Structure formats: structure tokens, C-alpha cells
Coordinates of N, CA and C in Angstrom, one line a residue:
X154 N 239.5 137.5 219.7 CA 239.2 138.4 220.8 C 240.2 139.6 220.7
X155 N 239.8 140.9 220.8 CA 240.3 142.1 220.6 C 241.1 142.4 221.9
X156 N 242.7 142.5 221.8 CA 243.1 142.6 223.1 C 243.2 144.0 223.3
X157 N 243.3 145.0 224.6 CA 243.2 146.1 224.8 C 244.3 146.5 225.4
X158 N 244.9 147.7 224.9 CA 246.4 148.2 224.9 C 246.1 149.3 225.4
X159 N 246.6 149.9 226.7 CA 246.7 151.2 227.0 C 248.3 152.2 226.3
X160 N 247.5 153.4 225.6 CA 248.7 153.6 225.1 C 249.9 155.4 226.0
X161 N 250.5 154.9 226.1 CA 251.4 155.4 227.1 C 253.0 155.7 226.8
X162 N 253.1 157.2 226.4 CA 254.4 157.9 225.9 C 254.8 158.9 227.2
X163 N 256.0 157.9 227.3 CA 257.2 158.3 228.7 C 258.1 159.8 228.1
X164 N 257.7 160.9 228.2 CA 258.8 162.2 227.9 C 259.3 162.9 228.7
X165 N 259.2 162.4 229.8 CA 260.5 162.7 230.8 C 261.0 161.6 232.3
X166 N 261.7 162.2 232.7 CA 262.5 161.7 234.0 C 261.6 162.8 235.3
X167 N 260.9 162.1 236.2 CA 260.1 163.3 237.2 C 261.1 163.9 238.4
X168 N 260.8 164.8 238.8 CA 262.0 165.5 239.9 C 260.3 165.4 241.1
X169 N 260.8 165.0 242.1 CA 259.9 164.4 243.5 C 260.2 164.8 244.2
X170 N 261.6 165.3 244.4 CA 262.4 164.6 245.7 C 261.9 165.8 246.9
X171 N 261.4 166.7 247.0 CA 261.1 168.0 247.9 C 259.5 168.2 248.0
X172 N 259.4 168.9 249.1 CA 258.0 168.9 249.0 C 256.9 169.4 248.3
X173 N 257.6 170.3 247.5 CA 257.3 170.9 246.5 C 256.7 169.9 245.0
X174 N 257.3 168.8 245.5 CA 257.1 167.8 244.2 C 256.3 168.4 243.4
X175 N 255.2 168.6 243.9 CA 253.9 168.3 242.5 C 254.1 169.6 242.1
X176 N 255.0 170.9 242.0 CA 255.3 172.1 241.4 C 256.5 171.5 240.7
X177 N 257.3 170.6 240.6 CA 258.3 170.3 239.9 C 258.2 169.8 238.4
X178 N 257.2 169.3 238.6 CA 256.8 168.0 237.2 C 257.0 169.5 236.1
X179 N 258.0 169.2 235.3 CA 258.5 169.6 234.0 C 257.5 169.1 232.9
X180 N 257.8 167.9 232.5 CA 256.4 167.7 231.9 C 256.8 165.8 232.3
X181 N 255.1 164.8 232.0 CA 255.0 163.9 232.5 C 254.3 162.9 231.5
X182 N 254.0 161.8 231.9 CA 253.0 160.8 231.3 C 252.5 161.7 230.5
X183 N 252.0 161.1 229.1 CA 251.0 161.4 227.9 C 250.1 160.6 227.3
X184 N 248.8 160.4 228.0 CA 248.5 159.3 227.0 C 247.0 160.0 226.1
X185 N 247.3 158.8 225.2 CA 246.8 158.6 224.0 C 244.9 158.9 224.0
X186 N 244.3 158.0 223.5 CA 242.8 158.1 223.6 C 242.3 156.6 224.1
X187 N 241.6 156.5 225.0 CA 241.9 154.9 225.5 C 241.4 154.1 224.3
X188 N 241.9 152.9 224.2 CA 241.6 151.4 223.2 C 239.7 151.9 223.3
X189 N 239.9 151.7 222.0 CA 238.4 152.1 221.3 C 237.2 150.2 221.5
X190 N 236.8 150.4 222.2 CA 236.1 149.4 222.4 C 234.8 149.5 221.5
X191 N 234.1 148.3 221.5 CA 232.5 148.3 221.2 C 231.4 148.7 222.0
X192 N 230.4 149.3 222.0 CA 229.1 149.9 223.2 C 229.4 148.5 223.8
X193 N 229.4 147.6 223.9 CA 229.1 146.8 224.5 C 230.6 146.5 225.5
X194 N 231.9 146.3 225.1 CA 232.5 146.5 226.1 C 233.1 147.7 226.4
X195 N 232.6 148.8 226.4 CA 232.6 150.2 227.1 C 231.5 150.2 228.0
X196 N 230.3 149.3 228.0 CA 229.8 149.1 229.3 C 230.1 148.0 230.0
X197 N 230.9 147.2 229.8 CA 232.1 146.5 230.8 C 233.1 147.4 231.7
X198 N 233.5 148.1 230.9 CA 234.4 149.3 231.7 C 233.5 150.0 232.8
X199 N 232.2 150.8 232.4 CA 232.1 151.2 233.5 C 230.4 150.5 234.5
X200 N 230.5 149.3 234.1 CA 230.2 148.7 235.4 C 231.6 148.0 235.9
X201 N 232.7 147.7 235.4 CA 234.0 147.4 236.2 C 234.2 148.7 237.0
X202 N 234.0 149.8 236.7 CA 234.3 150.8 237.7 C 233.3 150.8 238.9
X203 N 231.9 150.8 238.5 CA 231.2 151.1 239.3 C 230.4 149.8 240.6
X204 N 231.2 148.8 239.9 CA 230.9 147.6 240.9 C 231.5 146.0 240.8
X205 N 232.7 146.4 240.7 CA 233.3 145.6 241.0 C 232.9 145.0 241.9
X206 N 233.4 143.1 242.3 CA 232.9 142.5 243.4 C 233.8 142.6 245.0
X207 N 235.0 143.3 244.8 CA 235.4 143.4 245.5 C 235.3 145.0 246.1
X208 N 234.7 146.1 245.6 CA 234.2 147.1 246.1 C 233.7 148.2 244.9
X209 N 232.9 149.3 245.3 CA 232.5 150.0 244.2 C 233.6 151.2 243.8
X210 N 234.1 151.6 242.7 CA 235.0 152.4 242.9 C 234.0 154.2 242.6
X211 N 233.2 153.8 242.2 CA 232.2 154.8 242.1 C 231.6 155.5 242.9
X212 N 231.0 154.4 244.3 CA 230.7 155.0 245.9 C 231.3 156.0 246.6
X213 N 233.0 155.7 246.5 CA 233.9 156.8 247.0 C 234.6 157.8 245.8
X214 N 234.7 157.6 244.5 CA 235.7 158.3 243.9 C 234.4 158.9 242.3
X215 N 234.6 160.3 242.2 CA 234.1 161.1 241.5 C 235.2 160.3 240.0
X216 N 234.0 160.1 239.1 CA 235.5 160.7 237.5 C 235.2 161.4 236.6
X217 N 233.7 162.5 236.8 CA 234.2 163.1 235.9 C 233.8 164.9 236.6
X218 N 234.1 165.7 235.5 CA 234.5 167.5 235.9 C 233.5 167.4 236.5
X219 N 232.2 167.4 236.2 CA 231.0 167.8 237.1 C 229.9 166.9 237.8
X220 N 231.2 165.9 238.3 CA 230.7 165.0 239.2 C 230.9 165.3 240.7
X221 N 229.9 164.9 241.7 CA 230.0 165.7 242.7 C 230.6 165.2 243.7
X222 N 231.8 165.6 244.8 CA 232.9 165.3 245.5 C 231.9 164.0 246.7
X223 N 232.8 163.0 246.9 CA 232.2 161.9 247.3 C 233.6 162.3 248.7
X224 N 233.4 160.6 249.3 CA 234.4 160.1 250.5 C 235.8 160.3 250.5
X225 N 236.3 160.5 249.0 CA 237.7 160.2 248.6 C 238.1 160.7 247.0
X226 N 239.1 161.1 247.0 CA 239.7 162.0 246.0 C 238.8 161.9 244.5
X227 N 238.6 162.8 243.5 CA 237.9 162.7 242.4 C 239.5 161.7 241.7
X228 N 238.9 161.2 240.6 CA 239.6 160.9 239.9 C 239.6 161.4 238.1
X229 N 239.2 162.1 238.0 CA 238.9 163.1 237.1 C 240.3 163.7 236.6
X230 N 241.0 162.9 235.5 CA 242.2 163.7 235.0 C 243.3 163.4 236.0
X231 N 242.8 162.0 236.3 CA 244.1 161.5 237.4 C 245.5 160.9 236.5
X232 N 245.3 161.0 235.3 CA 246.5 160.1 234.2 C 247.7 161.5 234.1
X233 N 248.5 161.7 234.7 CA 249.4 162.3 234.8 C 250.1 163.1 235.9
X234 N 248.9 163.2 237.0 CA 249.2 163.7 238.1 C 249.7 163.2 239.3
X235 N 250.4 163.9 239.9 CA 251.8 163.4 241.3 C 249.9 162.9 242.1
X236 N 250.4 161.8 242.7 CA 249.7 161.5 243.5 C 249.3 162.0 244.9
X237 N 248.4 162.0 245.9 CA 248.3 163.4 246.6 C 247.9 164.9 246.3
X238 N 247.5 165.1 245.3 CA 247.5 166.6 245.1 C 246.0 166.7 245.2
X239 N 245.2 166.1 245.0 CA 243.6 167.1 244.8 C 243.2 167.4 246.1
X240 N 242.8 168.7 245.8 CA 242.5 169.3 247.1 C 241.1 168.8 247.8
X241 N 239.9 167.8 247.7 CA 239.6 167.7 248.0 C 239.0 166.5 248.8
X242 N 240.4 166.2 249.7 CA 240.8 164.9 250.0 C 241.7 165.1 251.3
X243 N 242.0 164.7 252.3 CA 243.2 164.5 253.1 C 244.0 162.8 253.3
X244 N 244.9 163.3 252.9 CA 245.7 161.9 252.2 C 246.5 161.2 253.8
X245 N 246.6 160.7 253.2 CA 247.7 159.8 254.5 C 249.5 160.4 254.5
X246 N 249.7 160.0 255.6 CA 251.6 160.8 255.6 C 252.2 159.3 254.3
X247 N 251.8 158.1 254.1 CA 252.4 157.3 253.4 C 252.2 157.5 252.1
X248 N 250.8 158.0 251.3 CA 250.9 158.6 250.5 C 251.5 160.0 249.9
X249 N 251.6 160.8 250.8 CA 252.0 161.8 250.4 C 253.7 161.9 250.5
X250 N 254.3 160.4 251.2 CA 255.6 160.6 250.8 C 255.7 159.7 249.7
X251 N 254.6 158.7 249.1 CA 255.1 158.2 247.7 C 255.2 159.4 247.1
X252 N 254.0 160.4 246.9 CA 254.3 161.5 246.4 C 255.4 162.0 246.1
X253 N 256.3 162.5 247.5 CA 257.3 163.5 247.4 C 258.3 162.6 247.0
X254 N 258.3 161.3 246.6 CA 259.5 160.2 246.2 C 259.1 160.0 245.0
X255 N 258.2 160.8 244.2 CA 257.9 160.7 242.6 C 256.4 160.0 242.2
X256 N 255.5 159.4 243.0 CA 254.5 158.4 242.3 C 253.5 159.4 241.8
X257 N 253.6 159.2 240.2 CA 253.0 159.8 239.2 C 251.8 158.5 238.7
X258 N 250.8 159.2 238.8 CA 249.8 158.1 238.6 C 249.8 158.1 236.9
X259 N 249.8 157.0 236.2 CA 250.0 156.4 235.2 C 249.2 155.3 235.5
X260 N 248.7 154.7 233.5 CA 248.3 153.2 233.6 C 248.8 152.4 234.7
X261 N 250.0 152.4 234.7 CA 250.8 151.5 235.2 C 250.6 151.2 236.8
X262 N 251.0 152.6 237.2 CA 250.8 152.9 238.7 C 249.7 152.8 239.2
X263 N 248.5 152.6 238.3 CA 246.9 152.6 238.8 C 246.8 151.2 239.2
X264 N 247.6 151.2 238.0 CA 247.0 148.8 237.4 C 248.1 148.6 239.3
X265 N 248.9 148.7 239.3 CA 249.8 148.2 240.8 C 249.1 148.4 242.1
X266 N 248.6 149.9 242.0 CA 247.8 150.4 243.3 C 246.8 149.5 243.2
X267 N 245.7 149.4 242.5 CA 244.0 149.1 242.0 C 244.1 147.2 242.6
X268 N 245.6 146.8 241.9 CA 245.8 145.3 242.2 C 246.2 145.0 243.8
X269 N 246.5 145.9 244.7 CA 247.0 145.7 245.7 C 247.6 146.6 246.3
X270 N 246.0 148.0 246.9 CA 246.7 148.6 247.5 C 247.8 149.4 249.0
X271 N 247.4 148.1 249.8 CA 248.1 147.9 250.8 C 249.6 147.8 250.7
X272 N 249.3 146.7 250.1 CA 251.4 146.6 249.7 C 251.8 147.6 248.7
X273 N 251.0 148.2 247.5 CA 251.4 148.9 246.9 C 252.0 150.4 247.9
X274 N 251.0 151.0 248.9 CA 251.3 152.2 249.6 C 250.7 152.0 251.0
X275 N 251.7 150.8 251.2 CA 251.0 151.0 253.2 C 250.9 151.8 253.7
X276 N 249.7 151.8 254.3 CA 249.2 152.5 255.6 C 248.4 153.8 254.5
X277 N 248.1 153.3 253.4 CA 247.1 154.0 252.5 C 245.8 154.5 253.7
X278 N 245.2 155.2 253.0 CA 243.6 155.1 253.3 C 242.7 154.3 252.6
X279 N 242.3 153.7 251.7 CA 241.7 153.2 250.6 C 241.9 151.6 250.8
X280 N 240.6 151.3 252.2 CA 240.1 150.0 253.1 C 239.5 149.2 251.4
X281 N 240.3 148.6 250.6 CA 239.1 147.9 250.2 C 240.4 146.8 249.8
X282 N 239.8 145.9 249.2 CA 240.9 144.8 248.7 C 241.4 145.0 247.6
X283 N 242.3 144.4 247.4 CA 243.0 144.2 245.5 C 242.2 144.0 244.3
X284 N 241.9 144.5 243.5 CA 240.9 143.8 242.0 C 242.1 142.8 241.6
X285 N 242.2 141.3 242.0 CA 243.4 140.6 241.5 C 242.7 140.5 239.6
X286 N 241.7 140.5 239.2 CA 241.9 140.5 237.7 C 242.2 141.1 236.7
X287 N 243.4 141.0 236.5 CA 243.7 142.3 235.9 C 243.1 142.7 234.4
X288 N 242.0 141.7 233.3 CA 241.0 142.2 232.6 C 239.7 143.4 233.4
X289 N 239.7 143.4 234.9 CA 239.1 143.8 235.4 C 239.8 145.7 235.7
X290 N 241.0 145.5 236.1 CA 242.3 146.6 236.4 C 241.4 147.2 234.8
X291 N 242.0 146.4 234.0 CA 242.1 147.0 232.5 C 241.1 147.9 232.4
X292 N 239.9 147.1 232.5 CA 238.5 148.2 232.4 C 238.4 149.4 232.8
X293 N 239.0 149.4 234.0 CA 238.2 150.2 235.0 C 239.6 151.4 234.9
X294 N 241.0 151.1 234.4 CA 241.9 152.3 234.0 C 241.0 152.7 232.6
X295 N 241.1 151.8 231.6 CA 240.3 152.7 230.6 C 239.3 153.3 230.7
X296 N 238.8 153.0 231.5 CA 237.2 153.7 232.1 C 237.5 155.3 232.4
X297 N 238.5 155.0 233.5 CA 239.3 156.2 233.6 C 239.8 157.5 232.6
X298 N 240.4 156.7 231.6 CA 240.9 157.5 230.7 C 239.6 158.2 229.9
X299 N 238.7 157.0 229.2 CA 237.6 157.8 228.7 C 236.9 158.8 229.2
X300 N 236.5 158.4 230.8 CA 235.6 159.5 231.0 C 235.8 160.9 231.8
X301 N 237.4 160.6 231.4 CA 238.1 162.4 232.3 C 238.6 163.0 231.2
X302 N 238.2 162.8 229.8 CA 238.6 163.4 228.8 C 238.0 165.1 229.4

């Protein structure tokens, strides 16, 4: 069984601390081209995005350029960006101070938020429960990466 590796080059330290955050990022996260799957599980990826059993992430969240603005933030070219920023969204004061305290959305930070986003950023907006599987996380970040190229 082909295991799937998100690939992820760290070239800097982020500067957060002001409100200005998301004008600060020097430069950030870089990733690669997502793990090259077979047709068959690249449509595991994006029915994991689009209907999961614990909620659809599709219903609320746009992923690609000329998808049309839904309930909640596009996700479209979300792998590198301070969290909080897309304009067509109004975020919570708890997210937008993970923001101003650095949370740079990365594999990493997706797979933590996606598994549990209450505890990840209480008092979030984003009413749905944890995807505890994380073959499931996996999908549905690489899903991510593929389709905001």
C-alpha cells in the first residue's frame, strides 16, 4: 500500500506579532506538488473533501479560482497563508488573534485544525466536528493542494 507524504519546505521564521501580521510574512511554507495518487485515489481525495461523514467541506468552503464564494472562506491557495486574511469572510476575534500570534496555514496546521477545530482555535466559527481520521485529514489536505494549483 502506497503511503502518502505531504511534501513541506520550512524557509523561514514568521513575524505575527502586530496587526499587521499578514503584511509581515517575508517569505513562508513552500510546498511541493501533492503525492501523485492513482484516478482512483484522487477520487478518494475529493469525495473526502466533499462529504465526509462528519460534515461536507464543500457546502461551506470554495477550492478553486473560479469557484463561487459559499458560507465561509474560499480555500483556494490556502497552503501558505496567515490565517484570517481572505476578504470574503468575517472571522472570529479568536481567529484572527491566532493570526496576529503567527498561524500560517500549512499541511500541518490544516491536519490539527480539520482534526479538532474547537480545541485547535476556540470560539472558531467552523460548527462542525473533528475528521478524527487522519487517512481521511490526508485526503482532503491533498485535495487541497491539488486543486488550488
Amino acid at each position: 500500500k502506497k503511503e502518502a507524504v505531504m511534501s513541506v519546505a520550512r524557509v523561514t521564521t514568521l513575524n505575527f506579532k502586530s496587526k499587521e501580521g499578514a503584511d509581515q510574512i517575508e517569505e513562508t511554507y513552500k510546498t511541493s506538488a501533492p503525492t501523485e495518487f492513482s484516478e482512483a485515489e484522487q477520487l478518494l481525495e475529493k469525495q473526502a473533501f466533499d462529504g465526509w461523514e462528519g460534515g461536507k467541506c464543500r457546502f461551506c468552503h470554495a477550492v478553486r479560482k473560479d469557484d463561487r464564494d459559499r458560507m465561509a472562506p474560499s480555500l483556494y491557495k490556502i497552503l501558505g497563508r496567515p490565517a484570517a486574511v481572505s476578504g470574503n469572510f468575517t472571522y472570529s476575534d479568536a481567529l484572527i488573534e491566532m493570526r496576529e500570534n503567527g498561524l500560517v496555514w500549512t499541511p500541518e496546521t490544516i491536519d490539527a485544525f480539520i482534526s479538532d477545530p474547537e480545541n485547535f482555535v476556540p470560539g472558531n466559527r467552523m460548527r462542525v466536528e473533528g475528521i478524527k481520521d487522519a487517512k481521511t485529514r490526508e485526503f482532503i489536505i491533498n485535495y487541497l493542494i491539488r486543486e488550488s494549483k
